[in-house]
Coordinates of C-alpha atoms in Angstrom, one line a residue:
Chain I
M17 CA -39.4 69.5 46.6
G18 CA -41.5 69.7 49.7
T19 CA -41.1 67.3 52.7
V20 CA -44.7 66.3 52.5
I21 CA -44.4 65.2 48.9
Q22 CA -41.2 63.3 49.7
A23 CA -42.7 61.6 52.7
S24 CA -45.8 60.7 50.6
Y25 CA -43.6 59.1 47.9
F26 CA -41.7 57.2 50.6
L27 CA -45.0 55.9 52.1
A28 CA -46.2 54.9 48.6
A29 CA -43.1 52.9 47.9
F30 CA -43.6 51.1 51.2
L31 CA -47.2 50.4 50.5
F32 CA -46.3 48.9 47.0
I33 CA -43.8 46.5 48.5
I34 CA -46.2 45.5 51.3
G35 CA -48.9 45.1 48.8
L36 CA -46.9 42.9 46.5
K37 CA -45.7 40.8 49.5
R38 CA -49.4 40.2 50.6
M39 CA -50.3 39.4 47.0
S40 CA -47.9 36.5 47.0
S41 CA -50.0 34.4 49.4
P42 CA -53.6 33.3 48.6
V43 CA -54.8 34.1 52.1
T44 CA -53.7 37.8 52.1
A45 CA -53.8 38.5 48.4
R46 CA -57.0 40.4 48.3
G47 CA -55.8 42.9 50.9
G48 CA -52.5 43.3 49.0
I49 CA -54.0 45.1 46.0
I50 CA -55.8 47.5 48.3
W51 CA -52.6 48.5 50.1
A52 CA -50.9 49.1 46.8
G53 CA -53.9 51.0 45.5
L54 CA -53.8 53.3 48.5
G55 CA -50.1 54.0 47.8
M56 CA -50.9 54.9 44.2
L57 CA -53.7 57.2 45.2
L58 CA -51.5 59.0 47.7
A59 CA -48.7 59.4 45.2
T60 CA -51.0 60.7 42.5
L61 CA -52.7 63.2 44.8
V62 CA -49.5 64.8 46.2
T63 CA -48.0 65.1 42.7
F64 CA -50.6 67.9 42.0
A65 CA -48.7 69.9 44.6
Y66 CA -45.3 69.4 42.8
P67 CA -43.5 72.7 42.5
G68 CA -43.4 74.6 39.2
M69 CA -46.1 72.7 37.4
H70 CA -48.6 74.1 34.9
N71 CA -51.0 72.6 32.3
Y72 CA -53.4 71.5 35.2
P73 CA -56.7 71.6 33.2
L74 CA -55.3 69.5 30.4
M75 CA -53.7 67.1 32.9
L76 CA -57.0 66.5 34.6
V77 CA -58.6 65.8 31.2
A78 CA -55.8 63.3 30.4
I79 CA -56.2 61.5 33.7
F80 CA -60.0 61.4 33.3
V81 CA -59.8 60.0 29.8
G82 CA -57.2 57.4 30.6
S83 CA -58.9 56.3 33.8
V84 CA -62.4 56.0 32.4
L85 CA -61.3 54.0 29.3
A86 CA -59.3 51.6 31.5
W87 CA -62.0 51.4 34.2
V88 CA -64.7 50.5 31.8
S89 CA -62.6 48.0 29.7
G90 CA -61.2 46.4 32.9
K91 CA -64.7 45.9 34.4
R92 CA -66.2 44.6 31.2
V93 CA -63.7 42.1 30.1
A94 CA -64.5 38.4 30.7
M95 CA -62.1 36.4 32.9
T96 CA -60.9 34.5 29.8
G97 CA -59.8 37.8 28.3
M98 CA -57.6 38.8 31.2
P99 CA -54.2 38.0 29.6
Q100 CA -54.7 40.4 26.7
M101 CA -55.9 43.1 29.1
I102 CA -52.8 42.8 31.2
A103 CA -50.8 43.1 28.0
L104 CA -52.7 46.2 27.0
Y105 CA -52.4 48.0 30.4
N106 CA -48.7 47.0 30.6
G107 CA -48.1 48.5 27.1
M108 CA -49.8 51.7 28.2
G109 CA -47.3 51.9 31.1
G110 CA -44.4 51.4 28.7
G111 CA -45.8 54.1 26.4
A112 CA -46.0 56.5 29.3
A113 CA -42.4 55.8 30.2
G114 CA -41.5 56.4 26.5
A115 CA -43.5 59.7 26.6
I116 CA -41.6 60.9 29.7
A117 CA -38.3 60.3 27.9
A118 CA -39.5 62.0 24.8
V119 CA -40.6 65.1 26.7
E120 CA -37.3 65.3 28.6
L121 CA -35.2 64.8 25.4
A122 CA -37.3 67.3 23.6
K123 CA -36.4 69.9 26.3
V124 CA -32.7 69.1 25.9
A125 CA -33.0 69.3 22.1
G126 CA -34.7 72.7 22.5
G127 CA -31.9 73.9 24.7
R128 CA -34.2 74.4 27.7
A129 CA -32.7 71.7 29.8
D130 CA -29.2 70.3 30.4
L131 CA -28.7 66.7 31.6
D132 CA -25.4 65.0 32.4
V133 CA -24.2 62.0 30.5
V134 CA -25.5 59.4 33.0
T135 CA -28.9 61.0 33.1
M136 CA -29.1 61.3 29.4
T137 CA -28.1 57.6 29.0
L138 CA -30.8 56.5 31.4
A139 CA -33.4 58.7 29.7
V140 CA -32.5 57.2 26.3
L141 CA -32.4 53.6 27.6
G142 CA -35.7 54.1 29.4
G143 CA -37.3 55.6 26.3
L144 CA -36.1 52.7 24.2
I145 CA -37.3 50.0 26.6
G146 CA -40.6 51.8 27.2
S147 CA -41.3 52.2 23.5
V148 CA -40.4 48.6 22.7
S149 CA -42.6 47.4 25.6
F150 CA -45.5 49.6 24.3
S151 CA -45.6 48.5 20.7
G152 CA -44.6 44.9 21.6
S153 CA -47.4 44.6 24.2
M154 CA -49.9 46.0 21.6
I155 CA -49.0 43.3 19.2
A156 CA -49.3 40.7 22.0
F157 CA -52.7 42.1 22.8
A158 CA -53.8 42.0 19.1
K159 CA -52.6 38.4 18.8
L160 CA -54.4 37.2 21.9
Q161 CA -57.6 39.1 21.0
G162 CA -57.5 37.4 17.6
L163 CA -56.9 40.6 15.7
I164 CA -53.7 39.2 14.3
K165 CA -54.0 35.5 13.4
K166 CA -50.7 34.7 11.8
S167 CA -47.2 34.8 13.0
L168 CA -45.0 36.8 10.6
V169 CA -41.9 34.9 9.7
F170 CA -39.6 35.6 6.8
P171 CA -36.0 34.8 5.8
G172 CA -33.5 37.2 7.2
Q173 CA -35.9 38.4 9.8
Q174 CA -33.5 38.2 12.7
L175 CA -30.8 39.9 10.6
L176 CA -33.2 42.8 9.9
N177 CA -34.2 43.1 13.6
L178 CA -30.5 43.1 14.6
A179 CA -29.8 45.8 12.0
I180 CA -32.7 48.0 13.4
F181 CA -31.5 47.4 16.9
A182 CA -27.9 48.4 16.0
A183 CA -29.3 51.6 14.3
I184 CA -31.3 52.4 17.4
L185 CA -28.3 52.1 19.6
G186 CA -26.2 54.2 17.2
V187 CA -28.8 57.0 17.1
G188 CA -29.2 56.7 20.9
G189 CA -25.5 57.1 21.4
Y190 CA -25.5 60.1 19.1
I191 CA -28.3 61.7 21.2
V192 CA -26.3 61.1 24.4
L193 CA -22.9 62.2 23.2
G194 CA -23.6 64.5 20.3
E195 CA -26.1 67.2 19.7
P196 CA -29.6 65.9 20.6
L197 CA -31.6 67.7 17.9
G198 CA -35.2 67.0 17.1
L199 CA -34.7 64.7 14.1
P200 CA -32.5 62.1 15.7
V201 CA -34.9 62.0 18.7
A202 CA -37.9 61.4 16.5
L203 CA -36.0 58.8 14.5
F204 CA -35.0 57.1 17.7
F205 CA -38.5 56.7 19.0
G206 CA -39.9 55.7 15.6
A207 CA -37.3 53.0 15.2
A208 CA -37.9 51.7 18.8
L209 CA -41.6 51.4 18.1
V210 CA -41.0 49.5 14.9
F211 CA -38.5 47.2 16.6
G212 CA -41.1 46.3 19.3
I213 CA -43.6 45.3 16.5
L214 CA -41.1 43.3 14.5
M215 CA -39.8 41.6 17.6
T216 CA -43.2 40.3 18.7
L217 CA -44.8 39.4 15.4
P218 CA -43.0 36.1 14.8
I219 CA -43.7 34.8 18.3
G220 CA -46.5 32.2 18.4
G221 CA -49.6 32.3 20.7
A222 CA -48.3 29.5 22.9
D223 CA -45.4 31.7 24.0
M224 CA -47.4 34.8 24.8
P225 CA -47.4 34.3 28.6
V226 CA -43.6 34.5 28.6
V227 CA -43.6 37.5 26.3
I228 CA -46.2 39.4 28.3
S229 CA -44.3 38.7 31.5
L230 CA -41.1 39.9 29.9
Y231 CA -42.6 43.2 28.7
N232 CA -44.0 43.6 32.2
A233 CA -40.5 43.4 33.6
L234 CA -39.2 45.7 30.9
T235 CA -41.8 48.4 31.6
G236 CA -40.8 48.3 35.3
L237 CA -37.2 48.9 34.3
A238 CA -38.1 51.7 32.0
V239 CA -40.2 53.3 34.8
A240 CA -37.2 53.0 37.1
F241 CA -34.8 54.7 34.6
E242 CA -37.2 57.6 34.0
G243 CA -37.6 57.9 37.7
F244 CA -33.9 58.5 37.9
V245 CA -34.2 61.2 35.2
L246 CA -37.1 62.9 37.0
N247 CA -35.3 62.4 40.4
N248 CA -38.3 60.5 41.8
A249 CA -37.4 57.8 44.3
A250 CA -40.9 56.2 44.3
M251 CA -40.6 55.5 40.6
I252 CA -37.1 54.1 40.9
I253 CA -38.1 51.7 43.7
A254 CA -41.5 50.6 42.3
G255 CA -40.0 50.2 38.8
T256 CA -37.0 48.2 40.0
V257 CA -39.1 46.0 42.2
V258 CA -41.4 45.2 39.3
G259 CA -38.4 44.8 37.0
S260 CA -36.7 42.2 39.1
A261 CA -39.9 40.4 40.2
G262 CA -41.0 40.3 36.6
T263 CA -37.7 38.9 35.4
L264 CA -38.0 36.1 38.0
L265 CA -41.5 35.4 36.9
T266 CA -40.4 35.3 33.3
Q267 CA -37.7 32.8 34.1
L268 CA -40.0 30.6 36.1
M269 CA -42.4 30.4 33.1
A270 CA -39.7 29.8 30.5
K271 CA -38.3 27.0 32.8
A272 CA -41.7 25.4 33.1
M273 CA -41.7 25.1 29.3
N274 CA -38.1 23.8 29.4
R275 CA -37.0 26.5 27.1
S276 CA -34.6 29.4 27.4
L277 CA -35.8 32.9 27.0
A278 CA -33.6 33.4 23.9
N279 CA -35.3 30.3 22.4
V280 CA -38.8 31.8 23.0
L281 CA -37.8 35.2 21.5
F282 CA -35.9 34.0 18.5
S283 CA -37.1 30.6 17.4
G284 CA -40.6 31.4 16.1
F285 CA -42.1 28.4 18.0
G286 CA -45.5 27.3 17.0
T287 CA -44.7 28.0 13.4
T288 CA -41.9 25.5 12.9
T289 CA -42.9 22.1 11.5
A290 CA -41.9 19.1 13.5
G291 CA -39.6 16.9 11.5
G292 CA -38.9 13.1 11.9
E293 CA -42.1 12.4 13.8
E294 CA -42.7 8.9 15.2
A295 CA -45.5 7.0 13.7
V296 CA -48.4 6.8 16.2
E297 CA -49.6 3.3 17.3
G298 CA -53.1 2.6 18.2
S299 CA -56.3 4.4 17.3
L300 CA -58.6 7.1 18.6
K301 CA -61.4 5.6 20.6
P302 CA -64.5 7.7 21.0
I303 CA -66.8 7.4 24.0
E304 CA -70.3 8.6 24.8
A305 CA -70.9 11.2 27.6
T306 CA -73.2 8.7 29.5
D307 CA -70.6 6.0 29.6
A308 CA -67.9 8.5 30.6
A309 CA -70.3 9.7 33.4
I310 CA -70.6 6.2 34.7
M311 CA -66.9 5.7 34.6
M312 CA -66.3 8.8 36.7
A313 CA -69.2 8.3 39.1
Y314 CA -67.9 5.0 40.3
A315 CA -64.3 6.0 40.5
Q316 CA -62.6 6.7 43.8
K317 CA -60.3 9.4 42.6
V318 CA -60.6 11.7 39.6
I319 CA -58.0 14.2 38.5
I320 CA -59.2 17.0 36.2
V321 CA -56.7 18.6 33.9
P322 CA -57.9 21.8 32.3
G323 CA -56.2 23.6 29.4
Y324 CA -56.7 26.5 27.1
G325 CA -59.7 24.7 25.5
M326 CA -61.6 25.1 28.8
A327 CA -61.0 28.9 28.6
V328 CA -62.2 29.0 25.0
A329 CA -65.3 27.0 25.7
Q330 CA -65.9 29.1 29.0
A331 CA -66.4 25.7 30.6
Q332 CA -65.0 26.4 34.0
H333 CA -68.4 26.7 35.7
K334 CA -69.7 23.5 34.3
I335 CA -66.5 21.7 35.2
W336 CA -66.9 22.8 38.8
E337 CA -70.5 21.7 38.8
L338 CA -69.3 18.3 37.6
A339 CA -66.7 18.2 40.3
E340 CA -69.3 19.0 42.9
Q341 CA -71.5 16.1 41.6
L342 CA -68.5 13.8 42.0
R343 CA -67.8 15.1 45.4
K344 CA -71.4 14.4 46.5
R345 CA -70.7 10.8 45.5
D346 CA -67.6 10.7 47.7
V347 CA -65.3 10.7 44.7
M348 CA -62.0 12.4 45.5
V349 CA -61.6 15.2 43.0
K350 CA -58.4 17.1 42.4
F351 CA -57.5 19.7 39.8
A352 CA -54.0 19.5 38.1
I353 CA -52.6 22.6 36.6
H354 CA -49.6 22.7 34.3
P355 CA -47.5 25.8 34.8
V356 CA -48.0 26.9 31.2
A357 CA -51.6 25.7 30.6
G358 CA -53.6 28.5 29.0
R359 CA -52.1 31.8 27.9
M360 CA -50.6 33.1 31.1
P361 CA -49.1 31.4 34.2
G362 CA -51.9 30.7 36.5
H363 CA -54.5 31.4 33.8
M364 CA -56.4 28.2 34.7
N365 CA -56.2 29.0 38.4
V366 CA -57.9 32.3 37.8
L367 CA -60.7 30.7 35.7
L368 CA -61.3 27.9 38.3
A369 CA -61.3 30.5 41.1
E370 CA -63.9 32.5 39.1
A371 CA -66.1 29.3 38.9
G372 CA -65.7 28.9 42.7
V373 CA -63.2 26.1 42.9
P374 CA -61.4 26.3 46.3
Y375 CA -57.7 26.8 45.8
D376 CA -56.9 23.9 48.1
L377 CA -58.3 21.5 45.5
I378 CA -55.9 22.8 42.9
F379 CA -52.4 21.3 42.6
D380 CA -49.4 22.1 40.4
L381 CA -47.3 19.7 38.4
D382 CA -44.8 18.6 41.1
E383 CA -47.5 18.0 43.7
I384 CA -49.9 16.0 41.5
N385 CA -47.7 13.9 39.2
P386 CA -47.0 11.2 41.8
E387 CA -50.8 10.8 42.3
F388 CA -51.7 9.9 38.7
P389 CA -51.0 6.2 39.0
Q390 CA -53.6 6.0 41.8
A391 CA -56.2 8.0 39.9
D392 CA -59.0 5.9 38.4
V393 CA -59.9 8.6 35.9
A394 CA -58.0 11.6 34.5
L395 CA -60.3 14.0 32.8
V396 CA -58.4 16.2 30.3
I397 CA -60.4 19.1 29.0
G398 CA -58.9 21.2 26.3
A399 CA -55.3 20.5 27.2
N400 CA -52.9 18.9 24.6
D401 CA -49.2 19.6 24.5
V402 CA -48.9 19.7 28.3
V403 CA -50.1 16.1 28.6
N404 CA -48.3 14.7 25.6
P405 CA -46.0 11.8 26.7
I406 CA -43.8 12.3 23.6
A407 CA -42.1 15.1 25.7
R408 CA -40.6 12.3 27.7
S409 CA -39.8 9.8 25.0
D410 CA -38.9 11.4 21.6
P411 CA -35.8 13.6 21.6
S412 CA -36.6 14.8 18.1
S413 CA -39.9 16.3 19.2
P414 CA -40.0 20.1 19.6
I415 CA -41.5 19.7 23.0
Y416 CA -39.0 17.0 24.2
G417 CA -37.8 17.7 27.7
M418 CA -40.8 19.9 28.7
P419 CA -42.2 18.7 32.0
I420 CA -45.7 17.3 31.5
L421 CA -48.5 16.1 33.6
D422 CA -48.3 12.3 33.7
V423 CA -51.9 11.8 32.6
D424 CA -50.9 8.6 30.7
K425 CA -50.1 6.9 34.0
A426 CA -53.7 7.2 35.3
R427 CA -55.8 4.0 35.0
N428 CA -58.2 5.6 32.5
T429 CA -58.1 8.8 30.7
I430 CA -61.0 10.7 29.2
V431 CA -60.2 13.6 26.8
I432 CA -62.8 16.2 26.0
K433 CA -61.8 17.8 22.7
R434 CA -63.5 19.6 19.9
G435 CA -62.0 17.5 17.1
A436 CA -59.0 15.4 16.2
G437 CA -56.8 18.4 15.6
K438 CA -53.3 18.9 16.9
G439 CA -52.1 21.3 19.7
F440 CA -50.2 24.5 19.5
A441 CA -46.9 22.7 18.8
G442 CA -48.5 21.0 15.8
I443 CA -47.6 17.5 16.9
E444 CA -49.6 14.3 17.3
N445 CA -50.5 13.5 20.9
H446 CA -49.7 9.9 21.7
L447 CA -51.8 10.0 24.8
F448 CA -54.9 10.2 22.7
Y449 CA -54.0 6.9 21.0
A450 CA -53.3 5.0 24.2
D451 CA -55.3 1.8 25.1
N452 CA -56.9 3.3 28.2
T453 CA -57.7 6.7 26.6
R454 CA -61.3 7.5 25.4
M455 CA -62.1 10.6 23.4
L456 CA -65.2 12.6 24.2
Y457 CA -65.6 14.8 21.1
G458 CA -67.4 18.1 21.5
D459 CA -67.4 21.6 23.0
G460 CA -66.1 21.6 26.5
Q461 CA -69.0 23.4 28.1
K462 CA -71.6 21.2 26.3
M463 CA -69.8 18.0 27.1
A464 CA -69.4 18.9 30.8
G465 CA -73.2 19.6 30.8
E466 CA -73.9 16.2 29.4
L467 CA -71.6 14.5 31.9
I468 CA -73.5 16.2 34.7
Q469 CA -76.8 15.1 33.2
G470 CA -75.5 11.5 32.8
M471 CA -74.4 11.5 36.4
K472 CA -77.7 12.8 37.7
Q473 CA -79.6 10.0 35.9
L474 CA -77.6 7.3 37.7
Chain M
M126 CA -31.1 65.3 44.1
I127 CA -30.5 61.6 44.3
E128 CA -26.7 61.4 43.8
G129 CA -25.2 58.7 41.5
F130 CA -24.2 56.1 44.1
I131 CA -27.2 56.6 46.3
A132 CA -29.4 55.9 43.2
L133 CA -27.3 52.8 42.5
Y134 CA -27.8 51.6 46.1
I135 CA -31.6 52.2 45.8
F136 CA -31.6 50.3 42.6
M137 CA -29.7 47.3 44.0
L138 CA -31.8 47.0 47.2
A139 CA -35.1 47.4 45.3
A140 CA -34.0 44.7 42.8
F141 CA -33.3 42.2 45.7
T142 CA -36.6 43.2 47.3
G143 CA -38.6 42.4 44.2
Y144 CA -36.8 39.1 43.8
E145 CA -37.4 38.1 47.4
V146 CA -41.0 39.1 47.5
I147 CA -41.8 37.0 44.5
S148 CA -39.5 34.0 45.0
R149 CA -41.9 31.8 47.1
V150 CA -45.1 32.5 45.3
P151 CA -47.4 29.5 44.5
V152 CA -48.2 29.0 40.8
I153 CA -51.9 29.7 41.4
L154 CA -51.0 33.4 42.1
H155 CA -48.8 33.9 39.1
T156 CA -51.3 35.7 36.9
P157 CA -52.7 37.9 39.7
L158 CA -49.2 38.7 40.8
M159 CA -48.1 39.6 37.2
S160 CA -51.2 41.8 37.1
G161 CA -50.4 43.3 40.5
S162 CA -46.9 44.1 39.5
N163 CA -48.3 45.6 36.3
F164 CA -50.4 47.8 38.5
V165 CA -47.4 48.9 40.6
H166 CA -45.5 50.2 37.6
G167 CA -48.5 52.4 37.0
I168 CA -46.6 54.8 39.3
V169 CA -45.3 56.0 35.9
L170 CA -48.4 58.2 36.0
V171 CA -46.7 60.4 38.6
G172 CA -43.7 60.8 36.3
A173 CA -45.9 61.5 33.3
M174 CA -47.8 64.2 35.3
V175 CA -44.5 65.9 36.3
A176 CA -43.2 65.7 32.7
M177 CA -46.5 67.2 31.4
G178 CA -46.6 69.8 34.1
H179 CA -43.2 71.1 33.0
A180 CA -43.9 70.9 29.2
E181 CA -43.6 74.1 27.3
T182 CA -43.8 73.7 23.6
T183 CA -47.0 72.3 21.9
L184 CA -45.2 69.1 20.9
E185 CA -44.0 68.5 24.5
Q186 CA -47.6 69.2 25.8
V187 CA -49.1 66.7 23.3
V188 CA -46.5 64.0 24.1
G189 CA -47.0 64.7 27.8
F190 CA -50.8 64.5 27.4
I191 CA -50.5 61.1 25.7
G192 CA -48.1 60.0 28.5
V193 CA -50.6 61.0 31.2
V194 CA -53.5 59.2 29.4
L195 CA -51.4 56.0 29.1
G196 CA -50.1 56.2 32.6
A197 CA -53.6 56.7 34.1
G198 CA -54.7 53.7 31.9
N199 CA -51.9 51.6 33.3
A200 CA -52.7 52.4 36.9
V201 CA -56.5 52.2 36.8
G202 CA -56.7 49.2 34.4
G203 CA -54.1 47.4 36.4
Y204 CA -56.0 47.9 39.6
V205 CA -59.4 46.9 38.3
V206 CA -58.3 43.6 36.7
T207 CA -56.1 42.6 39.7
E208 CA -58.8 43.4 42.1
R209 CA -61.3 41.4 40.1
M210 CA -59.1 38.4 39.9
L211 CA -58.1 38.4 43.6
E212 CA -61.7 38.8 44.7
M213 CA -62.4 35.3 43.5
F214 CA -59.8 33.5 45.6
K215 CA -61.2 31.6 48.5
S216 CA -60.6 28.3 50.2
S217 CA -62.9 25.4 50.7
K218 CA -62.7 25.8 54.4
G219 CA -64.7 29.0 54.1
G220 CA -63.7 32.5 54.9
N221 CA -60.8 34.1 53.2

């Protein structure tokens, strides 16, 4: 391989790491993606000069098709649809890694290439991980997009998954050690794709952030393995960096929900019914938007707690408008974000940023919790399980032990909610029944609009 | 050729790098960063191009073609959504 190509890959790997480093601070984040993008462009361009390649016209067609589809869909999607788009693009990366493995194994099966045992093992493992990440991410995409509404759970499911996984490993071992003929290779990839589907189907919507993050890390790992097979250091480095960074991110998320990764993957959360539930004391007390507006306008400190309901109602712009009205009246406004509010870590931050909320008004759980007792009003919009005090008090609750925002400690709480339904975990929220809680029923965007109107009329 | 142990060293050092780069990231950047790292593994496009460039049978060419389409989608889509998200970050003190 030419020195120029090697040097370019080296530079690309360097740019990726610098880019990621810059992306981990809000001040330099915007520059970070551009650095990484330059690295990608460089690596792609020099690859055309790779020795011994053919099929160039078709390759250009493939790049064109993939790029245009992704460009158009990525530009068009609304900010609220970001999580599923990340799942989609991530799945494509996993599929590409799987395809590389398939081509290499097909060459070996056809007797046109000979790989040693270590390389074969990594090719097979990368192919397995990439394929699972591909089909699993597609299911995650379909679930978040609302194409699949139900979680599929049936008796003996985990036993079946385990059996399929064992079969995959068996066939994979045979390919590495025995004669890698066409049929086992085809069987191997087919089974891996099915496994990804079956693995993801039972997982509930509330757990999707963790799952997408996990598949992101897995795709990175698959890319690193295939990079070893193709003898490409840029792929090994970029893939491994993403693999480990993604694993850490997945752990942070699972920890924020106070659940282990195994629990997320194998328990079918969001579908289990909560047993032994405490009876709820008190009643739901509705409030009118005009009264709620007065309450907030004369407060000294208001903490706004957004949840997935805000994303569904596309209410982030109205909420910021409301916050600006309050700030004009010298009310101190802060936004409190639970780590798993929404469908992705930081989902709420992205939506608030879209609406123009400066990031220094946004606080996470540990920073904001001590401030709730001094807040005159906590405004909860479309959040449920992440503010349910039962997570502190009832050990039999499925969300017991999950860190929550201490909204119940604020002097008054206003909850904007579409109806009296339950959250993802399917449990009653005791906060809604508390003496100092008032319910403002309606669509988040519409209610925020009415609050602004009410405030303007004061 | 990257020899066995050299590859292992690269693997280990890159793993620590990824961990360190992410370890002190604020929650507000979790989604953009997940998206950004999703973009970075779009480097798989390069591998898919090499695999397709060396494909011989029709089956290999078809699978290689799919691989390049998917890889390009990962890289371009990952870039577009990350860039769109990060574009929105600004502080109340003005500037960036």
